[in-house]
Short mmCIF file of C-alpha atoms and ligand atoms in Angstrom, two decimals:
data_model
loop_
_atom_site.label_atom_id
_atom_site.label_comp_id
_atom_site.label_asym_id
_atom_site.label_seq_id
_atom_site.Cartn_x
_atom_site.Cartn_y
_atom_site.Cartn_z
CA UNK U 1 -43.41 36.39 130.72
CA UNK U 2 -45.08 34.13 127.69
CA UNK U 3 -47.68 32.25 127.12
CA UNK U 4 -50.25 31.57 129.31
CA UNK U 5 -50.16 34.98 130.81
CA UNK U 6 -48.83 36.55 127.37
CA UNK U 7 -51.89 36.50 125.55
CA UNK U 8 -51.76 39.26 122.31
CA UNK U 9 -55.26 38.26 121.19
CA UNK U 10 -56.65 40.08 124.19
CA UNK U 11 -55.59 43.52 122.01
CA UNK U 12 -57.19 42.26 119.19
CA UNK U 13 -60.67 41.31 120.69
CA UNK U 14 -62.66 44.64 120.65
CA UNK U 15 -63.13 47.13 117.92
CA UNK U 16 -62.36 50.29 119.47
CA UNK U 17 -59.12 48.79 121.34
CA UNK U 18 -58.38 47.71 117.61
CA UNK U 19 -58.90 51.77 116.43
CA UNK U 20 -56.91 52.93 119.32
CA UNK U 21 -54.12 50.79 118.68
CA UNK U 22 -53.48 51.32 115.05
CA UNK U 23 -50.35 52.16 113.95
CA UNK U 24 -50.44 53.29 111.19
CA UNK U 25 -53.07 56.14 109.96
CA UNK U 26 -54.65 57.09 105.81
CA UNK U 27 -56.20 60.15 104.67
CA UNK U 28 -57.29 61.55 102.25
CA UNK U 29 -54.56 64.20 103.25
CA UNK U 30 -51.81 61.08 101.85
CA UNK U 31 -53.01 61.24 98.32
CA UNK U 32 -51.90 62.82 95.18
CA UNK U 33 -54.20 62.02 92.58
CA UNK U 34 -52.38 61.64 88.75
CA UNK U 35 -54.24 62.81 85.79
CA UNK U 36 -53.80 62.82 81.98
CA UNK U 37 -54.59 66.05 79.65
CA UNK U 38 -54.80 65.33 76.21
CA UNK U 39 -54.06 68.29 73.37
CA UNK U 40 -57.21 67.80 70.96
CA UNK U 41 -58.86 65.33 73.05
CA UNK U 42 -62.73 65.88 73.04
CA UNK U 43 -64.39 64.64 76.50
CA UNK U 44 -62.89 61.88 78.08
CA UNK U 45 -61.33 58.79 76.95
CA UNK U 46 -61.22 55.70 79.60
CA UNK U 47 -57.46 54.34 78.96
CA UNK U 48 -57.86 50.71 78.22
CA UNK U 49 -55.35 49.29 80.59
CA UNK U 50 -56.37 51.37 83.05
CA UNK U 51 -59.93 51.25 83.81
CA UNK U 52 -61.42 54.55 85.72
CA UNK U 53 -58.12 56.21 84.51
CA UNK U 54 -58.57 58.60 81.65
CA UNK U 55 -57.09 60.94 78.64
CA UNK U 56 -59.27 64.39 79.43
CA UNK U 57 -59.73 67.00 77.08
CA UNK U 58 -59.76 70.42 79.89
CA UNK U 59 -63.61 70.92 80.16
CA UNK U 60 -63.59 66.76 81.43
CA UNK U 61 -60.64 67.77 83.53
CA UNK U 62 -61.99 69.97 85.50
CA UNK U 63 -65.42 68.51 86.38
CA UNK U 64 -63.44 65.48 87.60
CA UNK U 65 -61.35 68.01 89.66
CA UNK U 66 -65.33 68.80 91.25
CA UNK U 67 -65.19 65.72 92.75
CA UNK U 68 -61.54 65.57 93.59
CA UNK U 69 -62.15 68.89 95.77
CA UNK U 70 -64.87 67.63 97.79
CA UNK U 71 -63.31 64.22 98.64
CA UNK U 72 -60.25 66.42 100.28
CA UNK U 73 -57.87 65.77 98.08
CA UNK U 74 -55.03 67.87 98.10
CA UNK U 75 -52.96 67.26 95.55
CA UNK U 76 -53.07 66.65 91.58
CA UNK U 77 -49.68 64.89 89.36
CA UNK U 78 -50.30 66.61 86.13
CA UNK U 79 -49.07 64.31 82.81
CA UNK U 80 -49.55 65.89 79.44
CA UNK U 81 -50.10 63.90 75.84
CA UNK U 82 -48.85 67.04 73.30
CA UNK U 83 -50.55 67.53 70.03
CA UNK U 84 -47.34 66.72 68.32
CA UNK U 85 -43.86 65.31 68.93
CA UNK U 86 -40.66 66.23 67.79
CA UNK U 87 -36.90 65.57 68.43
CA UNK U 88 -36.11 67.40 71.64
CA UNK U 89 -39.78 67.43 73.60
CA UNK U 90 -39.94 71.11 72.72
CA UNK U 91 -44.26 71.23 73.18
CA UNK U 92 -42.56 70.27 76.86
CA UNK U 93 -41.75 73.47 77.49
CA UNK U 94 -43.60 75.71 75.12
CA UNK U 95 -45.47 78.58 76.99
CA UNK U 96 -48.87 77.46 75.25
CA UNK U 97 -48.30 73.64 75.62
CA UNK U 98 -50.90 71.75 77.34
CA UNK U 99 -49.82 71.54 80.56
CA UNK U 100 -49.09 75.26 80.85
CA UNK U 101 -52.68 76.11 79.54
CA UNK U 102 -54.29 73.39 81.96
CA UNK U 103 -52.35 74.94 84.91
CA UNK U 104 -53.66 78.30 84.22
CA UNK U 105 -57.37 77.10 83.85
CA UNK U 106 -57.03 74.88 86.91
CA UNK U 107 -55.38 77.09 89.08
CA UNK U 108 -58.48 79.52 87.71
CA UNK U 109 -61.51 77.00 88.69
CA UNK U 110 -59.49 75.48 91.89
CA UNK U 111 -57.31 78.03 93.57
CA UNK U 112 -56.43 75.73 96.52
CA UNK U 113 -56.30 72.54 94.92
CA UNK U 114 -51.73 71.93 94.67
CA UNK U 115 -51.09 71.00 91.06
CA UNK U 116 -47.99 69.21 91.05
CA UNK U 117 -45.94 68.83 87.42
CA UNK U 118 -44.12 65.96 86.27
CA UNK U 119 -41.08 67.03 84.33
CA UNK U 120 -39.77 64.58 81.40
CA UNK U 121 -39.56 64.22 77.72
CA UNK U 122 -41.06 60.65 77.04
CA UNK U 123 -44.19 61.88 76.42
CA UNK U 124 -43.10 65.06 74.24
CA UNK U 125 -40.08 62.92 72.12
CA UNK U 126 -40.36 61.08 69.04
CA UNK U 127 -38.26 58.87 69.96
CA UNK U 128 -39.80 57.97 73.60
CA UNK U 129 -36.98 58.49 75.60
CA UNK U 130 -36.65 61.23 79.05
CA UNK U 131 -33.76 62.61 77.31
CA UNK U 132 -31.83 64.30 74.43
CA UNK U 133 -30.43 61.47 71.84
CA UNK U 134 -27.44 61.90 70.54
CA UNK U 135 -25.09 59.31 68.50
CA UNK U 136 -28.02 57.16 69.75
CA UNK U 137 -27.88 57.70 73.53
CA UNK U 138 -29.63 59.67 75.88
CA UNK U 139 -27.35 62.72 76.56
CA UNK U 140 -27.23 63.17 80.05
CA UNK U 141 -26.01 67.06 80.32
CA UNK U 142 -27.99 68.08 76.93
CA UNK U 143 -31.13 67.04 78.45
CA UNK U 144 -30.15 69.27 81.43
CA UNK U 145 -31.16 72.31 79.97
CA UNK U 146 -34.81 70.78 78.62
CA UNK U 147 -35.55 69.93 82.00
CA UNK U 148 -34.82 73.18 82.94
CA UNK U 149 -36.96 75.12 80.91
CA UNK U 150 -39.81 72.75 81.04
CA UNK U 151 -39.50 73.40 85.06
CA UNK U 152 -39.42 77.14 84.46
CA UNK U 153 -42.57 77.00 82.48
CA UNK U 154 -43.90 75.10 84.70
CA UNK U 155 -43.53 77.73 87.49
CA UNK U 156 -44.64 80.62 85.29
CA UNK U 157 -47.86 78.90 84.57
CA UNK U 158 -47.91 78.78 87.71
CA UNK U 159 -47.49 75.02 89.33
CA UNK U 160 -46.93 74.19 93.15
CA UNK U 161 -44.33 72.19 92.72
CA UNK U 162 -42.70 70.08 90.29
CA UNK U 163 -41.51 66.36 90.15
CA UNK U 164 -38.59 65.56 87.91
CA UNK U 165 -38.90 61.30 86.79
CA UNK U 166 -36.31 61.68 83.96
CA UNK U 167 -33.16 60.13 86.21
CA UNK U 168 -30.69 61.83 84.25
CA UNK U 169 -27.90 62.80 86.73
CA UNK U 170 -27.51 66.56 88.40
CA UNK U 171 -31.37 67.34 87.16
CA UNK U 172 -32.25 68.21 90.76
CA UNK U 173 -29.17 70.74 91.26
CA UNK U 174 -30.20 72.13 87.56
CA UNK U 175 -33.41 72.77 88.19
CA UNK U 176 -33.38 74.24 91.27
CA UNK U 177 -31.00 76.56 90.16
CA UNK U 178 -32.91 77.78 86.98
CA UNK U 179 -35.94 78.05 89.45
CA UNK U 180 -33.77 80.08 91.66
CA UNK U 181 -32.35 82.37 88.83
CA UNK U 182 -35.92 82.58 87.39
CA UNK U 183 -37.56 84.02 91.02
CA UNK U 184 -39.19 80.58 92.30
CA UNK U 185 -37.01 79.94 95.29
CA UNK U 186 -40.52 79.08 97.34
CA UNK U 187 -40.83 76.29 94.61
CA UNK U 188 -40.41 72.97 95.81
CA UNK U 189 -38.92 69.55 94.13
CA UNK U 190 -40.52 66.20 94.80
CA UNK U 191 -37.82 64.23 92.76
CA UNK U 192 -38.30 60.61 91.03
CA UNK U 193 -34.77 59.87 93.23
CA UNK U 194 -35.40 56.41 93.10
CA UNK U 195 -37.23 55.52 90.52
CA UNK U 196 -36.74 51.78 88.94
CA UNK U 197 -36.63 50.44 85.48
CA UNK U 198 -39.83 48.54 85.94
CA UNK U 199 -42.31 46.58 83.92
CA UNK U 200 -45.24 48.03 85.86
CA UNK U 201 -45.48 51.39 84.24
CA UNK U 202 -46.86 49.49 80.94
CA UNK U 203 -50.49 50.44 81.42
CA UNK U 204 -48.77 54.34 82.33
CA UNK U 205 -47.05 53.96 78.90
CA UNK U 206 -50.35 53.29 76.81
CA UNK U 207 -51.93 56.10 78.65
CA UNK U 208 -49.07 58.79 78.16
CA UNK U 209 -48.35 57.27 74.39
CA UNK U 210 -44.68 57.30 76.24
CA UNK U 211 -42.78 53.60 75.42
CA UNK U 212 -39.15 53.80 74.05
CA UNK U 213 -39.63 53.58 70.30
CA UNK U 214 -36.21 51.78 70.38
CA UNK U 215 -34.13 50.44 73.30
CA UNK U 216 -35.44 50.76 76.70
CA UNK U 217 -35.00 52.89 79.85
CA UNK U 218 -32.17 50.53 81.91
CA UNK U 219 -29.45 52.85 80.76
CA UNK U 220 -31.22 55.83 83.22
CA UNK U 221 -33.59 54.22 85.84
CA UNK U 222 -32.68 51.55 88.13
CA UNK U 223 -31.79 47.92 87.96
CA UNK U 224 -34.47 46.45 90.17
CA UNK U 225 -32.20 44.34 91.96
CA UNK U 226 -30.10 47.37 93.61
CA UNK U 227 -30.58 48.82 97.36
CA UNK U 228 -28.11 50.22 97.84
CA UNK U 229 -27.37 51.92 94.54
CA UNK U 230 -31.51 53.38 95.47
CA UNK U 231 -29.82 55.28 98.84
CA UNK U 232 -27.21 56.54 97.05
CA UNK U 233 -29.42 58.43 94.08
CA UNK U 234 -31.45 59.38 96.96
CA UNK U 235 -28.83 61.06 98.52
CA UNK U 236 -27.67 62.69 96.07
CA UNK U 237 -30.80 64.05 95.25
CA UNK U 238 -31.10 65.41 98.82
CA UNK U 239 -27.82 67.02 98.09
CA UNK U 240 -28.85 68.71 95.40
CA UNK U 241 -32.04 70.36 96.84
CA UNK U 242 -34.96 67.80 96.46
CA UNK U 243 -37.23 68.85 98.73
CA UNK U 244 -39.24 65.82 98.88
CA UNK U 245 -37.93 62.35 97.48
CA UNK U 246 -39.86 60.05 95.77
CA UNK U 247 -39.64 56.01 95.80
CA UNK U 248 -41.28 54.72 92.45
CA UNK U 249 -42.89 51.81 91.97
CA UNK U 250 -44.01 51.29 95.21
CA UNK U 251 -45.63 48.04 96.41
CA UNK U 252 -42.38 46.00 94.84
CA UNK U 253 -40.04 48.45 96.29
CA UNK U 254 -41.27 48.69 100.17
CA UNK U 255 -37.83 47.96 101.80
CA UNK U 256 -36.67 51.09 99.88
CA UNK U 257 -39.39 52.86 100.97
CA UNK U 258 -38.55 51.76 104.22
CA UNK U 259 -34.86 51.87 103.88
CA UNK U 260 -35.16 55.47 102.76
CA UNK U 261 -37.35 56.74 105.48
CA UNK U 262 -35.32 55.17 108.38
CA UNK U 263 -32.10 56.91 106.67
CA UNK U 264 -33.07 60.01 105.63
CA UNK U 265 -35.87 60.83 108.00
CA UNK U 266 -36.59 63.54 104.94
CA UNK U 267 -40.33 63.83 103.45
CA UNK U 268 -40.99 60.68 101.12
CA UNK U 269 -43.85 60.11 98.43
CA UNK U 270 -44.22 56.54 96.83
CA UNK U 271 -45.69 55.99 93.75
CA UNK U 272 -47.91 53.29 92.96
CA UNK U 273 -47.69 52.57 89.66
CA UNK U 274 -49.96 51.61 86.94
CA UNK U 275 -49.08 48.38 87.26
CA UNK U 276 -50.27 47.89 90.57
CA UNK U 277 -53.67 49.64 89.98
CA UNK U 278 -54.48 47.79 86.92
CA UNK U 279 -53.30 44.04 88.48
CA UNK U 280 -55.53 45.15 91.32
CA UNK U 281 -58.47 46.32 88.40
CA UNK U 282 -57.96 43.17 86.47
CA UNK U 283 -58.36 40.29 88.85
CA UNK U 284 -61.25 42.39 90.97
CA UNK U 285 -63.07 42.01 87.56
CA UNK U 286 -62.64 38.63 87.13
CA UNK U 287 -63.91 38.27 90.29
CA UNK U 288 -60.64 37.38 92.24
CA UNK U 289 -60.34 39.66 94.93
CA UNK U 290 -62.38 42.18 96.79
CA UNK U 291 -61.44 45.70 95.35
CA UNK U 292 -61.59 47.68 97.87
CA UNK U 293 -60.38 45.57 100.65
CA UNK U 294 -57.20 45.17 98.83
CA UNK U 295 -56.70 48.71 97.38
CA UNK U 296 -57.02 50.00 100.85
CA UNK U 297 -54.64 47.11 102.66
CA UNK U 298 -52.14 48.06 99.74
CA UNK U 299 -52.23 52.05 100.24
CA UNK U 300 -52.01 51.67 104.13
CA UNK U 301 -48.76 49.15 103.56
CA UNK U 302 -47.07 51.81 101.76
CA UNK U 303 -47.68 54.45 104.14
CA UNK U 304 -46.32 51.77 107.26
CA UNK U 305 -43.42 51.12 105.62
CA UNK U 306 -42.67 55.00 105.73
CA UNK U 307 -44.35 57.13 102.86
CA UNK U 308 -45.56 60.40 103.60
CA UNK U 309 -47.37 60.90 100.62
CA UNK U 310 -48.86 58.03 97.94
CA UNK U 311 -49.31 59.01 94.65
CA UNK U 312 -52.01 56.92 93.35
CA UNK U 313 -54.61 56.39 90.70
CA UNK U 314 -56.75 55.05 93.52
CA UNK U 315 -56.72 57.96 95.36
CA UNK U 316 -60.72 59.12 94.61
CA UNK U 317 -61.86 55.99 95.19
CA UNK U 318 -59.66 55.38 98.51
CA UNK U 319 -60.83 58.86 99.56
CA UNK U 320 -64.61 57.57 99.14
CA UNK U 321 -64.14 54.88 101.26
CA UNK U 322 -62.31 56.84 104.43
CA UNK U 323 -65.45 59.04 104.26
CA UNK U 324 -67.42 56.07 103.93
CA UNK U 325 -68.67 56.77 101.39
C1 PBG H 1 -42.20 59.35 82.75
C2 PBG H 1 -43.01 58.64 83.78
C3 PBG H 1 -43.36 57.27 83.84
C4 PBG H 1 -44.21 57.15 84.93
C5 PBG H 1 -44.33 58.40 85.51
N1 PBG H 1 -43.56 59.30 84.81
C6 PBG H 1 -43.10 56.13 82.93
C7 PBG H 1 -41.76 55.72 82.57
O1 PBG H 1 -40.76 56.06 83.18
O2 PBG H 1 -41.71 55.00 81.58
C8 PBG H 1 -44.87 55.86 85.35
C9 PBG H 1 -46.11 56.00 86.12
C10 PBG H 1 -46.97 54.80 86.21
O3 PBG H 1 -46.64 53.68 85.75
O4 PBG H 1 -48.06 54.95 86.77
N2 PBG H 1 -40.86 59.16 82.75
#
C-alpha cells in the first residue's frame, strides 16, 4: 500500500502522538560533564575558546559541582593542568597531584556524584605528547607503566572509574592488571578505543595547555579516514577488559558510533569534543543559529546513532533545558 492511503504525516500531526513515538530518548542520566582543575589557579578562569568552559581553582570547582548535583547529573570527566611539567608526566601520578587532591575533596563535598579520571600525559609532559619520548618517539611499552601508576593513583584517591585517551597499544590490558594487583577489581575502564587524530580538540588543547610542542599525535590516534581500522582498536580494547568503550570526536564520527554499537552491542560513550561545542558557541554568538535548538538536536543524534553515554561540555546547560528549565 502507498500513497494515497500511505500517508506518514498523519504520525506527525499531534504533539503527544509525536512524544509517544520518539525513538530515541535524553537525560540528564546520558551526560558526563568534563571539567578542568588548575594547580595555583585562584577562582575561575573562562577558557577563551571555550566560552562557559573553565580552568577552576578547587573552592570554584566545587560550587559548580552545586549546580551539577541538582540538575541530575551523574557523572564528572576530571582533566588536571599540574603546577609544573617535566619529562615523564610524573605530577600525573604523584599522590598529592591535583587530581588526586580534587578527588579526595570532591568525593568529600559530593559522595554520590561518579568522578570519572582521564588518564594521559599531554597535559603533565613537557614535551606535549600522551607518551614517554625516546630517540624522539613516543615509546609505546615505556609509557605502559606511567599509565599504570597514574591509574593506580587514581583509584587510591579514590575515582569511580577511569578513562585511558593516550592510544598507546595494550594500555587497557596494563591497567587493568595493575588495578587488579593493586585491589580495584570493582574498578571500571571507559577506554578512548577509538579515539581520532582530529582538529577539533584545539579549543581542549588551549584549555588543558596540552598541544604537541613538536610533531603531532597521527603516529598514536587515528587517521580520520579509517572504519575499519576504528572496529579493530575497539576490539581489542574489549579484549583487553574495557569495560565501556569510548568513540571520540563524536558528531564527525557517527557511523562509528553506529558501527560500533551494532557490532559490539557493549556499553558506548561518545565524546563531543571541544570542537563541536565551541563551533556551536561561536556562530550562536554571531547570531547564526539558535543555541539551544541545535545543542540539543546534536546531543540526541549522538545518542540515535547508538551512544549510551555523551560526554559533553554542554551537559549543564542540556540538563537545564530537559527540566525546562
Ligand atoms: C588527552 C585528551 C584530549 C582530549 C581529551 N583527552 C586531547 C588530545 O588528544 O589532544 C580532547 C577533548 C576535547 O577536545 O574536548 N589526550
Amino acid at each position: 500500500m502507498a500513497f494515497p492511503q500511505q500517508r506518514l504525516r498523519r504520525l506527525r500531526a499531534q504533539e503527544p502522538l509525536r512524544r509517544m513515538l520518539r525513538e530515541t530518548s535524553l537525560a540528564s542520566d546520558d551526560f558526563v560533564y568534563p571539567l578542568f582543575l588548575k594547580e595555583g589557579a585562584g577562582g575561575k578562569t573562562e577558557i577563551s575558546s571555550m566560552p562557559g568552559v573553565y580552568h577552576h581553582c578547587l573552592d570554584s570547582l566545587l560550587k559548580e559541582l552545586e549546580d551539577v548535583s541538582v540538575l541530575s547529573i551523574p557523572a564528572i570527566l576530571l582533566f588536571g593542568l599540574p603546577g609544573s611539567k617535566d619529562e615523564t608526566g610524573s605530577e600525573a601520578y604523584a599522590p598529592q597531584g591535583i587530581v588526586q587532591r580534587g578527588i579526595k575533596a570532591i568525593k568529600a563535598s559530593f559522595p554520590d556524584l561518579m568522578i570519572i579520571t582521564d588518564i594521559c600525559l599531554c597535559a603533565y609532559t613537557t614535551h606535549g605528547h600522551c607518551g614517554i619520548i625516546e630517540n624522539g618517539r613516543v615509546d609505546n611499552d615505556k609509557t605502559l607503566s606511567i599509565l599504570q601508576q597514574v591509574a593506580v593513583s587514581h583509584a587510591a584517591a579514590g575515582a569511580d572509574m577511569v578513562a585511558p585517551s593516550d592510544m598507546m597499544d595494550g594500555r587497557v590490558g596494563a591497567i587493568r592488571t595493575a588495578l587488579d594487583d593493586n585491589g580495584y577489581t570493582e574498578l571500571p575502564i571507559m577506554s578512548y578505543a577509538a579515539k581520532f587524530a582530529s582538529h577539533f580538540y584545539g579549543p581542549f588543547r588551549e584549555a588543558a595547555d596540552s598541544s604537541p610542542r613538536f610533531g603531532d599525535r597521527k603516529s598514536y590516534q587515528m587517521d580520520p579516514a579509517n572504519a575499519a581500522e576504528a572496529l579493530r582498536e575497539i576490539a581489542l580494547d574489549i579484549e583487553e577488559g574495557a569495560d565501556i568503550i569510548m568513540v571520540k570526536p563524536a558528531l564527525a564520527y557517527l557511523d562509528i558510533i553506529f558501527r560500533a554499537k551494532e557490532k559490539f552491542g557493549c556499553p558506548l560513550a561518545a565524546y563531543n569534543v571541544s570542537g563541536e561545542y565551541s563551533m556551536v558557541k561561536a556562530a550562536a554568538a554571531r547570531g547564526m543559529l539558535e543555541e539551544r535548538s541545535v545543542m540539543m538536536e546534536m546531543l540526541q543524534s549522538i545518542r540515535r546513532a547508538g551512544a549510551d553515554i555523551i560526554i559533553t561540555y554542554f551537559a549543564r546547560e542540556a540538563a537545564r533545558v530537559l527540566k525546562g528549565m
